[in-house]
XYZ file of C-alpha atoms in Angstrom:
554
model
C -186.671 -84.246 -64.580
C -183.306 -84.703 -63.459
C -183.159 -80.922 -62.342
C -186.603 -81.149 -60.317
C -185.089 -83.928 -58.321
C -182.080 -82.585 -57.565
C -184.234 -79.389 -56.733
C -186.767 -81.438 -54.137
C -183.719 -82.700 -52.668
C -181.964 -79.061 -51.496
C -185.695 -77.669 -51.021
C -186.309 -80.774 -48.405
C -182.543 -80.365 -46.755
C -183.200 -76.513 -46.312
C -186.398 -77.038 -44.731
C -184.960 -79.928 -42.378
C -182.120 -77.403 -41.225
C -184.550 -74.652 -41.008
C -186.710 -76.586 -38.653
C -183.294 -77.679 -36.937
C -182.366 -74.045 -35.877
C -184.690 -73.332 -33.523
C -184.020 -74.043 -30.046
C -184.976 -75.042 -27.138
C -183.226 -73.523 -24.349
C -178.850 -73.612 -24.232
C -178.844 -77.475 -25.662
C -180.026 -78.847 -28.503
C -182.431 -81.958 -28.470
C -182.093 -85.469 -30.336
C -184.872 -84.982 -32.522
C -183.064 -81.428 -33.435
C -179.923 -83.482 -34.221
C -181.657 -86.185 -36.593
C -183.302 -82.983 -38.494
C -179.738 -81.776 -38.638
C -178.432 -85.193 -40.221
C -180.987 -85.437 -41.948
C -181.000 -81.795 -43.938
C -177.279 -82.374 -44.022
C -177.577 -86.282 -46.044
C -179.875 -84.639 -48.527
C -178.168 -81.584 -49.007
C -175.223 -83.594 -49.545
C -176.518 -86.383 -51.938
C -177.960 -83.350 -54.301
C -174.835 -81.320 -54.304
C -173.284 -84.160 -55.070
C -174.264 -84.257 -58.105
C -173.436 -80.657 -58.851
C -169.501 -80.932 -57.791
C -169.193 -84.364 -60.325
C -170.518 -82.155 -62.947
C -168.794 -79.043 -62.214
C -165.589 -80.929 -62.638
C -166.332 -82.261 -65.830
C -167.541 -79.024 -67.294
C -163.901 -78.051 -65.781
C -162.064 -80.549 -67.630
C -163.710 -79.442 -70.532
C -163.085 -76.027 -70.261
C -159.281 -77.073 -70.003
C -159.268 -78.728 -72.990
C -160.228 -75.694 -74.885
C -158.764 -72.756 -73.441
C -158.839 -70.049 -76.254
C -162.690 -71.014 -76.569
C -163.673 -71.266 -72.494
C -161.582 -67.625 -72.302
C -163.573 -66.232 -75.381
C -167.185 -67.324 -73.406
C -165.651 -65.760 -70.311
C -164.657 -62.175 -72.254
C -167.909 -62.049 -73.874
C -169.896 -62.988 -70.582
C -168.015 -59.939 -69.033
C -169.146 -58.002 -71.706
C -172.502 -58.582 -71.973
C -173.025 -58.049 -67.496
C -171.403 -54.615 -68.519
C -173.393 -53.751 -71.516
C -170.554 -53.495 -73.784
C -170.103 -55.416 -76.846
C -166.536 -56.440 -78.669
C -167.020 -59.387 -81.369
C -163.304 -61.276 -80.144
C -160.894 -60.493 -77.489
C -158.542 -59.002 -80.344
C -160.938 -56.445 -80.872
C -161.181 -55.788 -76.958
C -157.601 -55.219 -76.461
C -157.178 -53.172 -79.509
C -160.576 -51.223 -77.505
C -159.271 -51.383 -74.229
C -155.727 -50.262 -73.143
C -153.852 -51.425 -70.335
C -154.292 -49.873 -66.839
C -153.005 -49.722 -63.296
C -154.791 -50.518 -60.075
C -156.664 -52.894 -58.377
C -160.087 -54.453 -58.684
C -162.356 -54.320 -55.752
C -160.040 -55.337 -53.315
C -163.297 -56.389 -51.051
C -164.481 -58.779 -53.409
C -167.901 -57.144 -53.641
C -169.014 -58.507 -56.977
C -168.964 -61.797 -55.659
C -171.933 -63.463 -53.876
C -171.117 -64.165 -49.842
C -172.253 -67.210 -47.835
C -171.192 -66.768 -44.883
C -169.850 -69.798 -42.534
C -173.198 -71.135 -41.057
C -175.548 -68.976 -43.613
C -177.994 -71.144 -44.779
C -178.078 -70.267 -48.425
C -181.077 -69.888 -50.598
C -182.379 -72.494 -52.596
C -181.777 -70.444 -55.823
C -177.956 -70.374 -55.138
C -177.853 -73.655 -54.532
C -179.619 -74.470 -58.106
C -177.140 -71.772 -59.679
C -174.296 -73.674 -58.174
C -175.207 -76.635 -60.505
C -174.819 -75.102 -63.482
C -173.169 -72.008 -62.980
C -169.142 -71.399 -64.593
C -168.426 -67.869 -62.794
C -165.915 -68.561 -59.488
C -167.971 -67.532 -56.938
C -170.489 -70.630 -57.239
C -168.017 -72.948 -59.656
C -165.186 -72.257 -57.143
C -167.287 -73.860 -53.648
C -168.548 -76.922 -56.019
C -164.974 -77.509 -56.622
C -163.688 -77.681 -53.390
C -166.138 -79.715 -52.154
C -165.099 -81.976 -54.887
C -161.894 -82.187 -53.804
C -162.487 -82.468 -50.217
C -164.661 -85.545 -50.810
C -162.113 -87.455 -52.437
C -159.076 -86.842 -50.199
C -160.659 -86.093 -47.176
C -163.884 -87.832 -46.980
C -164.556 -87.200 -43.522
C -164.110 -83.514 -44.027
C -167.947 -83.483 -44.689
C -168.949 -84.669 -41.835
C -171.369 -81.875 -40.434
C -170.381 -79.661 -37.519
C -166.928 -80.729 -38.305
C -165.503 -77.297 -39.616
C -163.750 -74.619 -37.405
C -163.897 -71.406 -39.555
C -161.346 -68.964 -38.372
C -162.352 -65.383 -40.230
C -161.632 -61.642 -38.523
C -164.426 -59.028 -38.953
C -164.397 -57.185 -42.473
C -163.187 -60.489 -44.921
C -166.352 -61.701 -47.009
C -164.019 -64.800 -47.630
C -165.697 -65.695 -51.179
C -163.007 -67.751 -51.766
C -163.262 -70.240 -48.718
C -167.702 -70.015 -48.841
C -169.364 -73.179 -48.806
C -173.128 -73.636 -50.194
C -173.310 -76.899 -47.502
C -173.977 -74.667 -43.678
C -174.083 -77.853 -42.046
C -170.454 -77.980 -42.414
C -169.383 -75.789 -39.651
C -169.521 -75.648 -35.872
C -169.731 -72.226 -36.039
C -172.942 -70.842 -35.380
C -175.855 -69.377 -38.107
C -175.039 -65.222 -38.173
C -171.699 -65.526 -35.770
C -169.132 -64.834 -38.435
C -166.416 -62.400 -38.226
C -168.853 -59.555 -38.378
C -170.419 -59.748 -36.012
C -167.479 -59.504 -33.027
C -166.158 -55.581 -34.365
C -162.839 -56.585 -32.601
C -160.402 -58.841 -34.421
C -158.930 -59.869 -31.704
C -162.158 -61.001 -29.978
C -163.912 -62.334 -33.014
C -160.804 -65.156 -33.200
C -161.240 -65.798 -29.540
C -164.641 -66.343 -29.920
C -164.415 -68.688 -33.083
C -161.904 -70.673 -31.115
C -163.996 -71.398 -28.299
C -167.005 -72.693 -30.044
C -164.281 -75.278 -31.984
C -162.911 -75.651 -28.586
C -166.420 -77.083 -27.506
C -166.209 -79.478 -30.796
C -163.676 -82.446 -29.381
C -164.546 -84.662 -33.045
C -163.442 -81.252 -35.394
C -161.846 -82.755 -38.743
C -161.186 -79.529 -40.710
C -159.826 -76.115 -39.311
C -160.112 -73.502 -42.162
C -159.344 -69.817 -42.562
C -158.927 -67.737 -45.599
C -155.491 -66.707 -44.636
C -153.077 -68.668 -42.796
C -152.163 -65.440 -41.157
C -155.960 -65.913 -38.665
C -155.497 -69.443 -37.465
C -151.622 -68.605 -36.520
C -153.198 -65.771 -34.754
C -156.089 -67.973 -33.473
C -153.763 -70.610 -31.849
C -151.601 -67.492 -31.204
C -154.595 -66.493 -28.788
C -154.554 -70.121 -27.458
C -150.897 -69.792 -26.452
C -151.823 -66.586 -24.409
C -155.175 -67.233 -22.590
C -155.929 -70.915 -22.372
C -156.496 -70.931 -18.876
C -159.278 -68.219 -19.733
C -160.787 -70.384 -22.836
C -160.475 -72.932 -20.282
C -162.740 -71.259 -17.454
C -165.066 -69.818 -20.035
C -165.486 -73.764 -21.429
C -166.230 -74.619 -17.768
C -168.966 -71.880 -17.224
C -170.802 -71.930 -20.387
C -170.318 -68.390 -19.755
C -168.282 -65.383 -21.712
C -165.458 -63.652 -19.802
C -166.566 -60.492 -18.643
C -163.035 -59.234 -19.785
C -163.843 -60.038 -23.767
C -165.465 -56.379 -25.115
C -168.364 -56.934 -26.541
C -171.768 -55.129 -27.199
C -174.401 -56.241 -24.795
C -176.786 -57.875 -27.458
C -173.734 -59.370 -29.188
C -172.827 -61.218 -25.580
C -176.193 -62.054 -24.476
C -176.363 -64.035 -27.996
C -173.333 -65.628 -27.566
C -174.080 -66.322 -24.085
C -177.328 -68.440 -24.932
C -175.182 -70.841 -27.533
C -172.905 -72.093 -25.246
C -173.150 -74.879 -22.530
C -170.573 -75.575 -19.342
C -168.656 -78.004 -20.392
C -166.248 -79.252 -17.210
C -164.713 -82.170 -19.072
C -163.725 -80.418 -22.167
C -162.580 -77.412 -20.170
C -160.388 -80.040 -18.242
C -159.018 -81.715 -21.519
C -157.805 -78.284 -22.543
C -156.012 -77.656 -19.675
C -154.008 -81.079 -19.226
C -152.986 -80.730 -23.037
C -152.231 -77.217 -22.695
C -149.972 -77.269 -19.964
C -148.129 -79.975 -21.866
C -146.990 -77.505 -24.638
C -147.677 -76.949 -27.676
C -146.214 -78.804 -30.249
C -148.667 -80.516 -31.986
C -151.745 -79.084 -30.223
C -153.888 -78.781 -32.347
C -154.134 -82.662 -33.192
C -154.111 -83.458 -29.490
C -157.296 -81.083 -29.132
C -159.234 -82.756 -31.864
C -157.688 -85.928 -31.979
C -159.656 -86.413 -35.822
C -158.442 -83.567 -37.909
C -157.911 -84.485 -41.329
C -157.080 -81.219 -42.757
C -155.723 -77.517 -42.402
C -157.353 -75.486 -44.850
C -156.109 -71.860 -45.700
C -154.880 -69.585 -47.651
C -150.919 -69.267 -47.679
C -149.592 -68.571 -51.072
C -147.234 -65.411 -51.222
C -146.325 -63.450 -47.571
C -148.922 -66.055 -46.133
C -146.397 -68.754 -46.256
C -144.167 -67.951 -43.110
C -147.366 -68.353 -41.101
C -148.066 -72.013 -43.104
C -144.887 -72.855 -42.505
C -144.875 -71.963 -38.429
C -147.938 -73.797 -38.318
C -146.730 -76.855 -39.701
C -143.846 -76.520 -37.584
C -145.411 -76.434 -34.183
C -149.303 -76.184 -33.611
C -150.587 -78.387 -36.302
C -147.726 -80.368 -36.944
C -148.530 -83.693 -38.274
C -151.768 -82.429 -39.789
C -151.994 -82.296 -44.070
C -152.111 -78.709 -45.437
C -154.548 -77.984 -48.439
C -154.609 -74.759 -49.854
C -157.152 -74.614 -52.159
C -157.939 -71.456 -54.089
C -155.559 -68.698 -55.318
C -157.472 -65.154 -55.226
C -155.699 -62.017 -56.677
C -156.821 -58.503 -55.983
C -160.434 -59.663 -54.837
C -160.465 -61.849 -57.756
C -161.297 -65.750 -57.843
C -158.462 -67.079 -60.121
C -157.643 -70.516 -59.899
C -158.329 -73.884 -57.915
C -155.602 -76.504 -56.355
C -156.264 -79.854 -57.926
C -153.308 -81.729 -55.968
C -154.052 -81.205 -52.193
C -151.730 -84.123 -51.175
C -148.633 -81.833 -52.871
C -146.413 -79.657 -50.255
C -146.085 -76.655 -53.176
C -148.826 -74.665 -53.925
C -150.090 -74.674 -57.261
C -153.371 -73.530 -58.890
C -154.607 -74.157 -61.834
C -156.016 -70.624 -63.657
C -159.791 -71.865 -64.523
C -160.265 -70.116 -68.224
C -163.920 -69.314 -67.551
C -163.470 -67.313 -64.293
C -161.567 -64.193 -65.418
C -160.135 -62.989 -68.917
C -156.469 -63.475 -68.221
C -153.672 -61.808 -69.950
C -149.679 -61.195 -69.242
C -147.035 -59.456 -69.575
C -143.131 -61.112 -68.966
C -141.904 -60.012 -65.534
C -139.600 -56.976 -65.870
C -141.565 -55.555 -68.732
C -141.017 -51.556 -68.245
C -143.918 -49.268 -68.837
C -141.875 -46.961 -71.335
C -141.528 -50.670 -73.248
C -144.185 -51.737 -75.911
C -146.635 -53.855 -73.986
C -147.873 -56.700 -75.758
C -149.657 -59.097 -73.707
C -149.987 -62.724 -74.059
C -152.830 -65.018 -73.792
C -153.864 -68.113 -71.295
C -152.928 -70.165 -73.930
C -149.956 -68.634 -74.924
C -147.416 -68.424 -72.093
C -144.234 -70.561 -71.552
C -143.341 -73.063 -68.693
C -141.130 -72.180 -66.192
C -141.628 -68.395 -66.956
C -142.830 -65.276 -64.659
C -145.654 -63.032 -65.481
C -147.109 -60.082 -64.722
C -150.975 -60.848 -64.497
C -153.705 -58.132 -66.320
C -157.124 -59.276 -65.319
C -160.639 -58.813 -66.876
C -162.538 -59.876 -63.877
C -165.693 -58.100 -63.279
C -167.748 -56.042 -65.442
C -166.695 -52.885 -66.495
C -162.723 -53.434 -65.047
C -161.001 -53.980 -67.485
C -157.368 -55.562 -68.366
C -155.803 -54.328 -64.809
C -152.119 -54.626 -63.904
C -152.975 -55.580 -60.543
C -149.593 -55.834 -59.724
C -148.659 -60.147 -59.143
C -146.426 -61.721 -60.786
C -146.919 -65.451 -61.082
C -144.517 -68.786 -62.430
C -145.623 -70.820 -64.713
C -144.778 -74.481 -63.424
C -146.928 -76.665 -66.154
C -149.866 -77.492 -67.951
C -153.294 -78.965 -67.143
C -154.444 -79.951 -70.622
C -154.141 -76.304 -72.171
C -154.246 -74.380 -68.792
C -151.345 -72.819 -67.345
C -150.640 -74.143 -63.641
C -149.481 -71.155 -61.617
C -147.446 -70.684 -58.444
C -147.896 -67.268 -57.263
C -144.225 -65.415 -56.623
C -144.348 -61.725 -55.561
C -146.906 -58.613 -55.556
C -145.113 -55.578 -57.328
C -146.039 -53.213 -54.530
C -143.898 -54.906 -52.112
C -140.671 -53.746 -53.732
C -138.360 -52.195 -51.356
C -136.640 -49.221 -53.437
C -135.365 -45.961 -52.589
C -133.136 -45.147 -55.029
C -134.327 -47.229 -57.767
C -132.604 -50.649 -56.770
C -135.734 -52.456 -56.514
C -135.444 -55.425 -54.329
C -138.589 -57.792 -54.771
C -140.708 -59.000 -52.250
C -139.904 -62.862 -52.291
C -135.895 -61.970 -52.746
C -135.951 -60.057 -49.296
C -137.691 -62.516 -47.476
C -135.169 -65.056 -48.656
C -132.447 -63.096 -47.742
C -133.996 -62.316 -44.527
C -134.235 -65.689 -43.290
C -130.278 -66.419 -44.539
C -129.238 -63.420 -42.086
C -131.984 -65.023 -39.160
C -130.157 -68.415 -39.710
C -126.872 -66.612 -38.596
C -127.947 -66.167 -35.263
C -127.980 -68.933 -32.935
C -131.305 -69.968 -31.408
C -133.478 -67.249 -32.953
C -136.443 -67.945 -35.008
C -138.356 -65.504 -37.435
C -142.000 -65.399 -36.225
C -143.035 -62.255 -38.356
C -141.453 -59.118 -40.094
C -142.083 -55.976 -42.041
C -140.690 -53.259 -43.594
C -140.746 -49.390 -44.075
C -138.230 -47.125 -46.936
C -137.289 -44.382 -44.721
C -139.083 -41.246 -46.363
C -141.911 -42.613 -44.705
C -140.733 -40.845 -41.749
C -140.896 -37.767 -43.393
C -138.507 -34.812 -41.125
C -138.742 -37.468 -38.149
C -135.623 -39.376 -40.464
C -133.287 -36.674 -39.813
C -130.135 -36.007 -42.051
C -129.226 -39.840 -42.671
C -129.412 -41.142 -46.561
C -132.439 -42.853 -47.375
C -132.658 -46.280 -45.420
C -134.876 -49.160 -44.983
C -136.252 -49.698 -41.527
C -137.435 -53.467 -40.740
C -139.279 -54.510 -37.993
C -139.463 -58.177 -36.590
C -140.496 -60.697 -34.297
C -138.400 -62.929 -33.063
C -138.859 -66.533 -30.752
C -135.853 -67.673 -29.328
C -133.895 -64.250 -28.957
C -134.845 -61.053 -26.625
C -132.259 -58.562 -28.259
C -129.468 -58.874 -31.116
C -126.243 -57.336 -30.792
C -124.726 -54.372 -33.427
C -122.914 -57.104 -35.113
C -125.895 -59.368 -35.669
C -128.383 -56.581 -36.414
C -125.550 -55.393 -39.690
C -125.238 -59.243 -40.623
C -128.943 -58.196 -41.974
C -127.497 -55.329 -44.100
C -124.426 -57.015 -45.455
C -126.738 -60.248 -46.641
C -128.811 -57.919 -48.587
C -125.465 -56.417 -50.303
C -124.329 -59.858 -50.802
C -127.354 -60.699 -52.731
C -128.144 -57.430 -54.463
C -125.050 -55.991 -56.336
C -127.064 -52.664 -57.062
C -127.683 -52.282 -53.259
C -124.305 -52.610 -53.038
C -123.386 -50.566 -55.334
C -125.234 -47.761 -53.675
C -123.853 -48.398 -49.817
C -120.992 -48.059 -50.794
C -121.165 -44.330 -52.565
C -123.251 -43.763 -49.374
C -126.276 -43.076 -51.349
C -127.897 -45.415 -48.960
C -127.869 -45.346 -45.524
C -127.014 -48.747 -43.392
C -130.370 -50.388 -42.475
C -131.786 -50.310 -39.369
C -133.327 -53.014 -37.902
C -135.570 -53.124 -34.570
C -137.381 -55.717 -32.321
C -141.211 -55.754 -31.840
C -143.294 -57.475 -28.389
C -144.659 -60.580 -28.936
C -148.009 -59.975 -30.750
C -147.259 -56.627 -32.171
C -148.055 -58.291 -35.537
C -151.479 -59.877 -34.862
C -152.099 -56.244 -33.589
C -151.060 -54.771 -36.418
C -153.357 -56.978 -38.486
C -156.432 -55.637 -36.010
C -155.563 -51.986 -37.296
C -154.793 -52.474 -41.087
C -158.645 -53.555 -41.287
C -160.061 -55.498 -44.123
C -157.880 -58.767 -44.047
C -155.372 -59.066 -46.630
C -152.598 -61.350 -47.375
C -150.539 -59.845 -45.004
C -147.993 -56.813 -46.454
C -144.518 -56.500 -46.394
C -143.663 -52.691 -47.020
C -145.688 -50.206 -44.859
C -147.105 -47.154 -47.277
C -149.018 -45.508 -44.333
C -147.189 -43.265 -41.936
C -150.266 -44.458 -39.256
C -149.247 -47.989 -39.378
C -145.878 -47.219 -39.029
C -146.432 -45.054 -36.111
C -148.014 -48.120 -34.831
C -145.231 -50.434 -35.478
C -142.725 -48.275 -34.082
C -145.011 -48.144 -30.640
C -144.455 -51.996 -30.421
C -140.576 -51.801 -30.534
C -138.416 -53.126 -27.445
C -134.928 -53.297 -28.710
């Protein structure tokens, strides 16, 4: 009974917001906007019920984690066609292997921002323990006890470049976002324009309370775009018209086109808070913003942490799922927290690991969710779809506590970001520390964005000179660095790395050279890599390199 109410009550929201979309003409009507309100309250009320009880079935799940990982294993299983009797069995079955799951995420089921979903998915999201449906009904959870007014519908700016299904950041609740039914990321081919465009329908939207991306990396290039072309944004708020200067297709403009309306006051608002700077802009644009949601665990931090400092300073960060190789891992339950932690949810992958450092010539024994120590690092092997089996998909993660049984992660480095070219291994995370110690050295500079390149990447174009790292960066405060400053870079990273040392001095290594890119060589960069990614830090493709190396002024 309980399930045919709560069934009548998405079935009469979806209608109400089906009825909603049409249109008459550029602007919608009031009786359009009560249908909207309307589909949205009783959409709302019956998922309502469906985040409550996906929590509890969470807390349950916690409670028990060899059982709620033994359900997940044999779920796996049985999508695949394969049968083990106990996840000893499957690992005694199944040996470890390299690589990477779908790193598009194409197992999982996509709403798109401003998809209305079908009423199916909605009733699957009730009951339902795999991430892609179990994942959305937590957030939404969350989000209505910290940030009430984060459900407030048309409230959502969803920042997303063409190619990223973002399972991870989908909402079964359309009425959420500003954006527009079938205007995702997609649709726009260009990165570049597709943010633009995103950013000028949440420029229309003065009473915005969330602005959400799944990487932090797209909103700092968002805003980034704001920085560089308000004045246009501005003009094309004015005009209810596109610039003729944006590429698009034809039909994709003439769309577009027909969803905005001029807008002379808000155009006129973004120009007086514009030319004022921006520190702090984004809260000065929508003065009600309750929350940045994205994704900034790992490389995505530096952009987190640039936003916090200047555009959306003020303004509570929340991110709130923790994906790994296209796979849905784990959920933050403690938005009001400045770390990042997730909780690994037992029944949304079979999780095993291996202690960081383990060599492959080494017995590997892994160790279960259950089974792993606080304040340890771990290599994570994931069972996450059927028919991929335990995968070393290459992150290492920190145990920082408990939640009930479940380990409560903190994501450290990716294993393919290890500088090394003569076996010294430098990690991801320890570079970017030392990095920022040598950027602290010189006066007035700040670190806006970097990457790196081992020099046999070059190929003959390296010359005679012992194998080197090259690193690339961006810098705000600074227009070129002297020979002095550019080694202070090299002799930090033999300060910190004895074996590094070791090797510059025999002259096994060659000194590292370091160059300066233009101002938005990086959100470029991001444009030709394709299918968005937290964002790398070692270049493996002599193409984006070649790139790179275009971009370089000093």
């Amino acid at each position: 009974m309980l399930l045919l109410l709560l069934a009548a009550l998405l079935g009469a929201g979806l209608l109400l917001l089906l009825w909603a979309r049409w249109r008459p003409g550029r602007a919608a009507g009031r009786s359009q906007c009560w249908r909207l309100l309307l589909g949205h309250s009783l959409m709302l009320g019956g998922l309502g019920w469906a985040t409550s009880r996906q929590r509890r079935r969470l807390e349950n799940q916690t409670k028990d984690v060899r059982q709620s990982q033994e359900r997940c294993l044999l779920r796996l299983l049985k999508e695949a066609g394969d049968a083990e009797p106990d996840s000893n069995t499957f690992r005694e079955h199944h040996p470890l292997k390299p690589g990477r799951l779908d790193k598009d995420g194409s197992h999982q089921p996509i709403l798109h921002p401003g998809s209305l979903p079908s009423p199916w998915t909605l009733l699957q999201s009730c009951w339902a323990l795999d991430a892609p449906l179990q994942g959305p009904m937590l957030y939404l959870d969350i989000l209505s006890k910290v940030y009430p007014g984060a459900l407030t519908p048309q409230a959502t700016a969803v920042f997303c470049a063409p190619g990223c299904p973002c399972p991870a950041t989908a909402c079964p609740l359309p009425t959420l976002y500003c954006m527009p039914a079938g205007l995702g990321g997609d649709v726009v081919p260009s990165r570049s324009s597709a943010l633009y465009v995103q950013l000028l329908f949440a420029l229309q939207e003065q009473a915005l309370r969330v602005l959400k991306a799944g990487l932090a990396s797209e909103l700092h290039d968002a805003l980034a775009i704001l920085h560089a072309n308000w004045e246009g944004l501005a003009e094309d708020l004015a005009s209810g018209w596109l610039s003729p200067q944006l590429k698009l297709p034809e039909g994709t403009r003439y769309q577009l086109d027909s969803l905005l309306s001029p807008n002379p006051v808000r155009a006129a608002e973004l120009r007086a808070e514009c030319s004022r700077g921006f520190d702090g802009i984004a809260q000065r644009l929508w003065p009600e913003l309750q929350a940045v949601v994205v994704g900034e665990s790992g490389s995505e931090q530096l952009y987190g942490d640039t936003l916090r400092e200047q555009d959306c300073k003020g303004i509570p960060f929340y991110s709130p799922f923790y994906v790994a190789a296209g796979a849905l891992l784990g959920v933050n339950l403690w938005p009001e927290e400045s770390d990042c932690r997730y909780l690994l949810c037992p029944g949304w992958a079979f999780c095993e690991f291996l202690p960081a450092g383990t060599h492959s010539e080494e017995p590997l024994e892994t160790v279960l969710l259950g089974d792993v120590w606080e304040g340890q690092e771990y290599e994570l092997v994931l069972s996450a779809h059927p028919g991929q089996y335990r995968c070393r998909v290459g992150e290492v993660v920190k145990v920082t506590g408990f939640y009930h049984q479940c380990p409560v992660v903190e994501p450290v480095r990716r294993l393919s970001q290890t500088l090394s070219v003569r076996g010294e291994s430098i990690p991801e995370d320890h570079f970017c520390h030392t990095l920022h110690r040598a950027v602290g050295m010189w006066p007035g500079a700040k670190l806006v964005d970097y990457i790196c390149a081992e020099s046999s990447l070059l190929g003959a174009t390296s010359g005679t000179s012992a194998p080197h790292y090259q690193v690339f960066m961006e810098l705000r405060g600074l227009r070129d660095l002297t020979e002095g400053q550019r080694y202070k870079l090299d002799q930090c990273l033999q300060e910190d790395f004895p074996i590094y040392k070791s090797f510059r001095f025999k002259g096994s290594i060659g000194p590292l050279r370091l160059h300066l890119v233009a101002a938005g060589a990086f959100a470029q960069l991001r444009g030709v890599m394709g299918t968005p990614a937290p964002m790398a830090r070692v270049l493996r493709e002599r193409h984006l390199l070649d790139f790179i190396q275009s971009r370089i002024i000093s």
